[in-house]
Amino acid sequence: MLNLVLFGPPGAGKGTQSAKLIEKYGLIHLSTGDLLRAEITAGTDLGQEAKKLMDQGILVPDSVVIGMIENKLNENKGAAGFIFDGFPRTVAQAEALNTLLEGHQLSIKHMISLEVNQEELTQRLLERGKTSGRPDDQNEELIRKRVQEYGEKTAPVAGYYDSQGKFQGINGIGEIEEIFGQIVRIIEG
Ligand code: B4P
């Protein structure tokens, strides 16, 4: 079973590369960003609370996203594998994921980090904001806040996986196909 964490700052290309990995390996895609946006669209209480934070570029509470991931793992017991996109985003989430996976006799094979500088991230997200309708992609200050949250709360997650020998960093700038090729080489290494 192939379980991957795709890691990187907002706009690094996690969603883009996930789509290609799902097609190639038949994995179940678990994107906490997509799950939260689905709650917002459905107008649930959870969605309304999450929207207030997401619109400010702030992470939603760990307990909320961990609960969502737990539900999805339970719903997909026979899966060929999972791709965790945008999760874990804090060390507490990484520890919780470890415990959840152990409970299903599963583990993470690789944590693949897409490395992209702040200028490129800002460009990409502002560009996406023209068509995505996502409020968090539409102004530079908010994008800076998201990147700052990443630096403070999410970047330490890399150390968590590195200490287990699972961290693999790759350059996330370049052609989408070329970046995908690097990811496939890690998986099939
Ligand atoms: P997410 O939905 O996870 O979004 P993201 O980080 O903005 O995007 P991603 O890296 O997937 O970028 P993409 O491939 O689309 O999070 C949104 C918010 O939800 C967070 O700020 C937070 O508030 C909340 N949240 C989510 N998960 C959470 C958690 N676990 N805990 C707490 N809070 C959580 O790429 C971006 C753009 O770049 C696209 O337009 C794409 O076309 C382009 N692109 C991709 N690859 C490219 C390349 N190689 N070259 C040029 N452009 C490229």
PDB file of N, CA and C and ligand atoms in Angstrom, residues 8-17 31-34 36-37 50 53-54 57-62 65 85-90 93 120 124-125 127-128 134 136-137 146 172-176 179, ligand 1:
ATOM      1  N   GLY A   8       4.436  21.222   1.267  1.00  0.00           N
ATOM      2  CA  GLY A   8       4.981  22.438   0.665  1.00  0.00           C
ATOM      3  C   GLY A   8       4.109  23.630   1.007  1.00  0.00           C
ATOM      4  N   PRO A   9       4.623  24.826   0.782  1.00  0.00           N
ATOM      5  CA  PRO A   9       3.870  26.032   1.113  1.00  0.00           C
ATOM      6  C   PRO A   9       2.635  26.206   0.220  1.00  0.00           C
ATOM      7  N   PRO A  10       1.734  27.133   0.577  1.00  0.00           N
ATOM      8  CA  PRO A  10       0.553  27.374  -0.245  1.00  0.00           C
ATOM      9  C   PRO A  10       0.962  27.712  -1.674  1.00  0.00           C
ATOM     10  N   GLY A  11       0.370  27.014  -2.626  1.00  0.00           N
ATOM     11  CA  GLY A  11       0.673  27.301  -4.026  1.00  0.00           C
ATOM     12  C   GLY A  11       1.885  26.566  -4.552  1.00  0.00           C
ATOM     13  N   ALA A  12       2.454  25.659  -3.765  1.00  0.00           N
ATOM     14  CA  ALA A  12       3.665  24.941  -4.203  1.00  0.00           C
ATOM     15  C   ALA A  12       3.362  23.945  -5.311  1.00  0.00           C
ATOM     16  N   GLY A  13       2.081  23.576  -5.449  1.00  0.00           N
ATOM     17  CA  GLY A  13       1.706  22.619  -6.494  1.00  0.00           C
ATOM     18  C   GLY A  13       1.255  21.274  -5.936  1.00  0.00           C
ATOM     19  N   LYS A  14       0.884  21.251  -4.666  1.00  0.00           N
ATOM     20  CA  LYS A  14       0.468  19.987  -4.044  1.00  0.00           C
ATOM     21  C   LYS A  14      -0.786  19.435  -4.723  1.00  0.00           C
ATOM     22  N   GLY A  15      -1.776  20.309  -4.902  1.00  0.00           N
ATOM     23  CA  GLY A  15      -3.029  19.886  -5.545  1.00  0.00           C
ATOM     24  C   GLY A  15      -2.774  19.436  -6.978  1.00  0.00           C
ATOM     25  N   THR A  16      -1.934  20.179  -7.685  1.00  0.00           N
ATOM     26  CA  THR A  16      -1.619  19.880  -9.090  1.00  0.00           C
ATOM     27  C   THR A  16      -0.956  18.512  -9.220  1.00  0.00           C
ATOM     28  N   GLN A  17       0.046  18.255  -8.394  1.00  0.00           N
ATOM     29  CA  GLN A  17       0.772  16.975  -8.478  1.00  0.00           C
ATOM     30  C   GLN A  17      -0.076  15.825  -7.935  1.00  0.00           C
ATOM     31  N   SER A  31      -7.420  15.807   0.659  1.00  0.00           N
ATOM     32  CA  SER A  31      -6.962  17.192   0.747  1.00  0.00           C
ATOM     33  C   SER A  31      -7.799  17.901   1.800  1.00  0.00           C
ATOM     34  N   THR A  32      -7.160  18.316   2.884  1.00  0.00           N
ATOM     35  CA  THR A  32      -7.943  18.977   3.944  1.00  0.00           C
ATOM     36  C   THR A  32      -8.489  20.319   3.443  1.00  0.00           C
ATOM     37  N   GLY A  33      -7.754  20.979   2.532  1.00  0.00           N
ATOM     38  CA  GLY A  33      -8.279  22.229   1.955  1.00  0.00           C
ATOM     39  C   GLY A  33      -9.581  21.972   1.212  1.00  0.00           C
ATOM     40  N   ASP A  34      -9.601  20.910   0.364  1.00  0.00           N
ATOM     41  CA  ASP A  34     -10.824  20.578  -0.388  1.00  0.00           C
ATOM     42  C   ASP A  34     -11.946  20.162   0.562  1.00  0.00           C
ATOM     43  N   LEU A  36     -12.400  21.088   3.625  1.00  0.00           N
ATOM     44  CA  LEU A  36     -12.918  22.279   4.320  1.00  0.00           C
ATOM     45  C   LEU A  36     -13.784  23.125   3.379  1.00  0.00           C
ATOM     46  N   ARG A  37     -13.323  23.271   2.123  1.00  0.00           N
ATOM     47  CA  ARG A  37     -14.129  24.062   1.166  1.00  0.00           C
ATOM     48  C   ARG A  37     -15.470  23.378   0.897  1.00  0.00           C
ATOM     49  N   ALA A  50     -14.705  27.384   9.901  1.00  0.00           N
ATOM     50  CA  ALA A  50     -13.459  27.272   9.139  1.00  0.00           C
ATOM     51  C   ALA A  50     -13.287  28.467   8.208  1.00  0.00           C
ATOM     52  N   LEU A  53     -11.536  31.552   9.524  1.00  0.00           N
ATOM     53  CA  LEU A  53     -10.075  31.436   9.659  1.00  0.00           C
ATOM     54  C   LEU A  53      -9.396  31.408   8.295  1.00  0.00           C
ATOM     55  N   MET A  54      -9.955  30.624   7.381  1.00  0.00           N
ATOM     56  CA  MET A  54      -9.328  30.479   6.051  1.00  0.00           C
ATOM     57  C   MET A  54      -9.291  31.817   5.321  1.00  0.00           C
ATOM     58  N   GLY A  57      -6.299  33.576   6.215  1.00  0.00           N
ATOM     59  CA  GLY A  57      -5.021  32.898   5.960  1.00  0.00           C
ATOM     60  C   GLY A  57      -4.489  32.146   7.169  1.00  0.00           C
ATOM     61  N   ILE A  58      -5.387  31.859   8.146  1.00  0.00           N
ATOM     62  CA  ILE A  58      -4.968  31.203   9.399  1.00  0.00           C
ATOM     63  C   ILE A  58      -5.374  29.726   9.335  1.00  0.00           C
ATOM     64  N   LEU A  59      -4.572  28.867   9.937  1.00  0.00           N
ATOM     65  CA  LEU A  59      -4.913  27.440   9.975  1.00  0.00           C
ATOM     66  C   LEU A  59      -6.146  27.208  10.841  1.00  0.00           C
ATOM     67  N   VAL A  60      -6.972  26.234  10.477  1.00  0.00           N
ATOM     68  CA  VAL A  60      -8.110  25.862  11.316  1.00  0.00           C
ATOM     69  C   VAL A  60      -7.596  24.935  12.433  1.00  0.00           C
ATOM     70  N   PRO A  61      -8.378  24.762  13.523  1.00  0.00           N
ATOM     71  CA  PRO A  61      -7.843  23.972  14.648  1.00  0.00           C
ATOM     72  C   PRO A  61      -7.507  22.528  14.259  1.00  0.00           C
ATOM     73  N   ASP A  62      -6.441  22.004  14.874  1.00  0.00           N
ATOM     74  CA  ASP A  62      -5.991  20.635  14.596  1.00  0.00           C
ATOM     75  C   ASP A  62      -7.130  19.628  14.755  1.00  0.00           C
ATOM     76  N   VAL A  65      -9.431  19.217  11.587  1.00  0.00           N
ATOM     77  CA  VAL A  65      -8.906  18.511  10.407  1.00  0.00           C
ATOM     78  C   VAL A  65      -8.565  17.053  10.726  1.00  0.00           C
ATOM     79  N   ASP A  85      -2.728  15.549   1.108  1.00  0.00           N
ATOM     80  CA  ASP A  85      -2.392  16.805   0.414  1.00  0.00           C
ATOM     81  C   ASP A  85      -2.783  17.970   1.334  1.00  0.00           C
ATOM     82  N   GLY A  86      -1.780  18.696   1.813  1.00  0.00           N
ATOM     83  CA  GLY A  86      -2.077  19.822   2.710  1.00  0.00           C
ATOM     84  C   GLY A  86      -2.324  19.363   4.143  1.00  0.00           C
ATOM     85  N   PHE A  87      -1.999  18.147   4.448  1.00  0.00           N
ATOM     86  CA  PHE A  87      -2.147  17.557   5.789  1.00  0.00           C
ATOM     87  C   PHE A  87      -1.049  16.522   5.939  1.00  0.00           C
ATOM     88  N   PRO A  88      -0.328  16.460   7.043  1.00  0.00           N
ATOM     89  CA  PRO A  88      -0.408  17.301   8.240  1.00  0.00           C
ATOM     90  C   PRO A  88       0.255  18.668   8.047  1.00  0.00           C
ATOM     91  N   ARG A  89      -0.319  19.683   8.679  1.00  0.00           N
ATOM     92  CA  ARG A  89       0.191  21.050   8.595  1.00  0.00           C
ATOM     93  C   ARG A  89       0.765  21.541   9.914  1.00  0.00           C
ATOM     94  N   THR A  90       0.700  20.719  10.951  1.00  0.00           N
ATOM     95  CA  THR A  90       1.358  21.037  12.233  1.00  0.00           C
ATOM     96  C   THR A  90       1.956  19.723  12.755  1.00  0.00           C
ATOM     97  N   GLN A  93      -0.668  17.524  14.148  1.00  0.00           N
ATOM     98  CA  GLN A  93      -1.411  16.773  13.118  1.00  0.00           C
ATOM     99  C   GLN A  93      -0.589  15.570  12.644  1.00  0.00           C
ATOM    100  N   GLU A 120       7.562  33.307  -6.322  1.00  0.00           N
ATOM    101  CA  GLU A 120       6.850  32.425  -7.255  1.00  0.00           C
ATOM    102  C   GLU A 120       5.485  32.012  -6.668  1.00  0.00           C
ATOM    103  N   ARG A 124       1.836  32.693  -8.447  1.00  0.00           N
ATOM    104  CA  ARG A 124       0.928  31.591  -8.792  1.00  0.00           C
ATOM    105  C   ARG A 124      -0.443  31.781  -8.149  1.00  0.00           C
ATOM    106  N   LEU A 125      -0.434  32.152  -6.870  1.00  0.00           N
ATOM    107  CA  LEU A 125      -1.717  32.237  -6.160  1.00  0.00           C
ATOM    108  C   LEU A 125      -2.534  33.424  -6.647  1.00  0.00           C
ATOM    109  N   GLU A 127      -2.449  34.585  -9.608  1.00  0.00           N
ATOM    110  CA  GLU A 127      -2.921  34.152 -10.924  1.00  0.00           C
ATOM    111  C   GLU A 127      -4.148  33.234 -10.757  1.00  0.00           C
ATOM    112  N   ARG A 128      -4.036  32.263  -9.838  1.00  0.00           N
ATOM    113  CA  ARG A 128      -5.170  31.363  -9.602  1.00  0.00           C
ATOM    114  C   ARG A 128      -6.373  32.147  -9.091  1.00  0.00           C
ATOM    115  N   ARG A 134     -11.441  31.840  -5.023  1.00  0.00           N
ATOM    116  CA  ARG A 134     -11.037  31.626  -3.627  1.00  0.00           C
ATOM    117  C   ARG A 134     -10.620  32.947  -3.012  1.00  0.00           C
ATOM    118  N   ASP A 136      -8.979  33.518  -0.393  1.00  0.00           N
ATOM    119  CA  ASP A 136      -7.621  33.519   0.165  1.00  0.00           C
ATOM    120  C   ASP A 136      -6.547  33.637  -0.915  1.00  0.00           C
ATOM    121  N   ASP A 137      -6.928  33.611  -2.194  1.00  0.00           N
ATOM    122  CA  ASP A 137      -5.951  33.774  -3.285  1.00  0.00           C
ATOM    123  C   ASP A 137      -5.970  35.192  -3.853  1.00  0.00           C
ATOM    124  N   ARG A 146      -0.495  33.530   4.781  1.00  0.00           N
ATOM    125  CA  ARG A 146      -0.525  32.063   4.649  1.00  0.00           C
ATOM    126  C   ARG A 146       0.900  31.495   4.624  1.00  0.00           C
ATOM    127  N   GLY A 172      10.260  22.584  -6.675  1.00  0.00           N
ATOM    128  CA  GLY A 172       8.887  22.689  -7.188  1.00  0.00           C
ATOM    129  C   GLY A 172       8.728  23.737  -8.274  1.00  0.00           C
ATOM    130  N   ILE A 173       9.856  24.295  -8.749  1.00  0.00           N
ATOM    131  CA  ILE A 173       9.783  25.272  -9.839  1.00  0.00           C
ATOM    132  C   ILE A 173      10.225  24.584 -11.129  1.00  0.00           C
ATOM    133  N   GLY A 174       9.404  24.744 -12.160  1.00  0.00           N
ATOM    134  CA  GLY A 174       9.727  24.115 -13.449  1.00  0.00           C
ATOM    135  C   GLY A 174       8.468  23.570 -14.076  1.00  0.00           C
ATOM    136  N   GLU A 175       8.639  22.784 -15.137  1.00  0.00           N
ATOM    137  CA  GLU A 175       7.490  22.205 -15.835  1.00  0.00           C
ATOM    138  C   GLU A 175       6.770  21.203 -14.933  1.00  0.00           C
ATOM    139  N   ILE A 176       5.443  21.207 -14.959  1.00  0.00           N
ATOM    140  CA  ILE A 176       4.652  20.303 -14.119  1.00  0.00           C
ATOM    141  C   ILE A 176       5.043  18.838 -14.376  1.00  0.00           C
ATOM    142  N   ILE A 179       8.460  17.964 -12.796  1.00  0.00           N
ATOM    143  CA  ILE A 179       8.346  17.813 -11.333  1.00  0.00           C
ATOM    144  C   ILE A 179       7.684  16.467 -11.012  1.00  0.00           C
TER     145      ILE A 179
HETATM  146  P1  B4P B   1      -5.087  24.291   0.621  1.00  0.00           P
HETATM  147  O1  B4P B   1      -6.349  24.070  -0.084  1.00  0.00           O
HETATM  148  O2  B4P B   1      -4.330  23.092   1.099  1.00  0.00           O
HETATM  149  O3  B4P B   1      -4.283  25.093  -0.483  1.00  0.00           O
HETATM  150  P2  B4P B   1      -2.944  25.619  -1.039  1.00  0.00           P
HETATM  151  O4  B4P B   1      -1.869  25.375  -0.022  1.00  0.00           O
HETATM  152  O5  B4P B   1      -3.275  27.013  -1.404  1.00  0.00           O
HETATM  153  O6  B4P B   1      -2.554  24.952  -2.435  1.00  0.00           O
HETATM  154  P3  B4P B   1      -1.620  23.919  -3.251  1.00  0.00           P
HETATM  155  O7  B4P B   1      -0.192  23.826  -2.792  1.00  0.00           O
HETATM  156  O8  B4P B   1      -2.388  22.647  -3.303  1.00  0.00           O
HETATM  157  O9  B4P B   1      -1.503  24.590  -4.658  1.00  0.00           O
HETATM  158  P4  B4P B   1      -1.879  24.153  -6.143  1.00  0.00           P
HETATM  159  O10 B4P B   1      -1.351  22.827  -6.554  1.00  0.00           O
HETATM  160  O11 B4P B   1      -3.321  24.337  -6.296  1.00  0.00           O
HETATM  161  O12 B4P B   1      -5.298  25.244   1.919  1.00  0.00           O
HETATM  162  C1  B4P B   1      -6.165  26.366   1.997  1.00  0.00           C
HETATM  163  C2  B4P B   1      -6.459  26.793   3.468  1.00  0.00           C
HETATM  164  O13 B4P B   1      -7.209  25.744   4.158  1.00  0.00           O
HETATM  165  C3  B4P B   1      -5.244  27.015   4.391  1.00  0.00           C
HETATM  166  O14 B4P B   1      -4.711  28.319   4.280  1.00  0.00           O
HETATM  167  C4  B4P B   1      -5.867  26.740   5.805  1.00  0.00           C
HETATM  168  O15 B4P B   1      -6.546  27.864   6.304  1.00  0.00           O
HETATM  169  C5  B4P B   1      -6.869  25.633   5.559  1.00  0.00           C
HETATM  170  N1  B4P B   1      -6.315  24.278   5.798  1.00  0.00           N
HETATM  171  C6  B4P B   1      -6.164  23.299   4.839  1.00  0.00           C
HETATM  172  N2  B4P B   1      -5.631  22.185   5.388  1.00  0.00           N
HETATM  173  C7  B4P B   1      -5.417  22.465   6.721  1.00  0.00           C
HETATM  174  C8  B4P B   1      -4.867  21.708   7.800  1.00  0.00           C
HETATM  175  N3  B4P B   1      -4.405  20.463   7.626  1.00  0.00           N
HETATM  176  N4  B4P B   1      -4.800  22.296   9.024  1.00  0.00           N
HETATM  177  C9  B4P B   1      -5.268  23.535   9.223  1.00  0.00           C
HETATM  178  N5  B4P B   1      -5.786  24.314   8.238  1.00  0.00           N
HETATM  179  C10 B4P B   1      -5.875  23.787   6.984  1.00  0.00           C
HETATM  180  O16 B4P B   1      -1.081  25.205  -7.004  1.00  0.00           O
HETATM  181  C11 B4P B   1      -1.301  26.590  -6.911  1.00  0.00           C
HETATM  182  C12 B4P B   1      -1.273  27.232  -8.287  1.00  0.00           C
HETATM  183  O17 B4P B   1       0.012  27.068  -8.889  1.00  0.00           O
HETATM  184  C13 B4P B   1      -2.274  26.625  -9.260  1.00  0.00           C
HETATM  185  O18 B4P B   1      -2.948  27.652  -9.915  1.00  0.00           O
HETATM  186  C14 B4P B   1      -1.436  25.784 -10.214  1.00  0.00           C
HETATM  187  O19 B4P B   1      -1.970  25.777 -11.518  1.00  0.00           O
HETATM  188  C15 B4P B   1      -0.100  26.514 -10.194  1.00  0.00           C
HETATM  189  N6  B4P B   1       1.029  25.587 -10.376  1.00  0.00           N
HETATM  190  C16 B4P B   1       1.179  24.359  -9.808  1.00  0.00           C
HETATM  191  N7  B4P B   1       2.354  23.799 -10.196  1.00  0.00           N
HETATM  192  C17 B4P B   1       2.973  24.729 -11.011  1.00  0.00           C
HETATM  193  C18 B4P B   1       4.230  24.759 -11.721  1.00  0.00           C
HETATM  194  N8  B4P B   1       5.101  23.727 -11.675  1.00  0.00           N
HETATM  195  N9  B4P B   1       4.530  25.864 -12.429  1.00  0.00           N
HETATM  196  C19 B4P B   1       3.663  26.904 -12.485  1.00  0.00           C
HETATM  197  N10 B4P B   1       2.465  26.937 -11.850  1.00  0.00           N
HETATM  198  C20 B4P B   1       2.127  25.867 -11.116  1.00  0.00           C
END
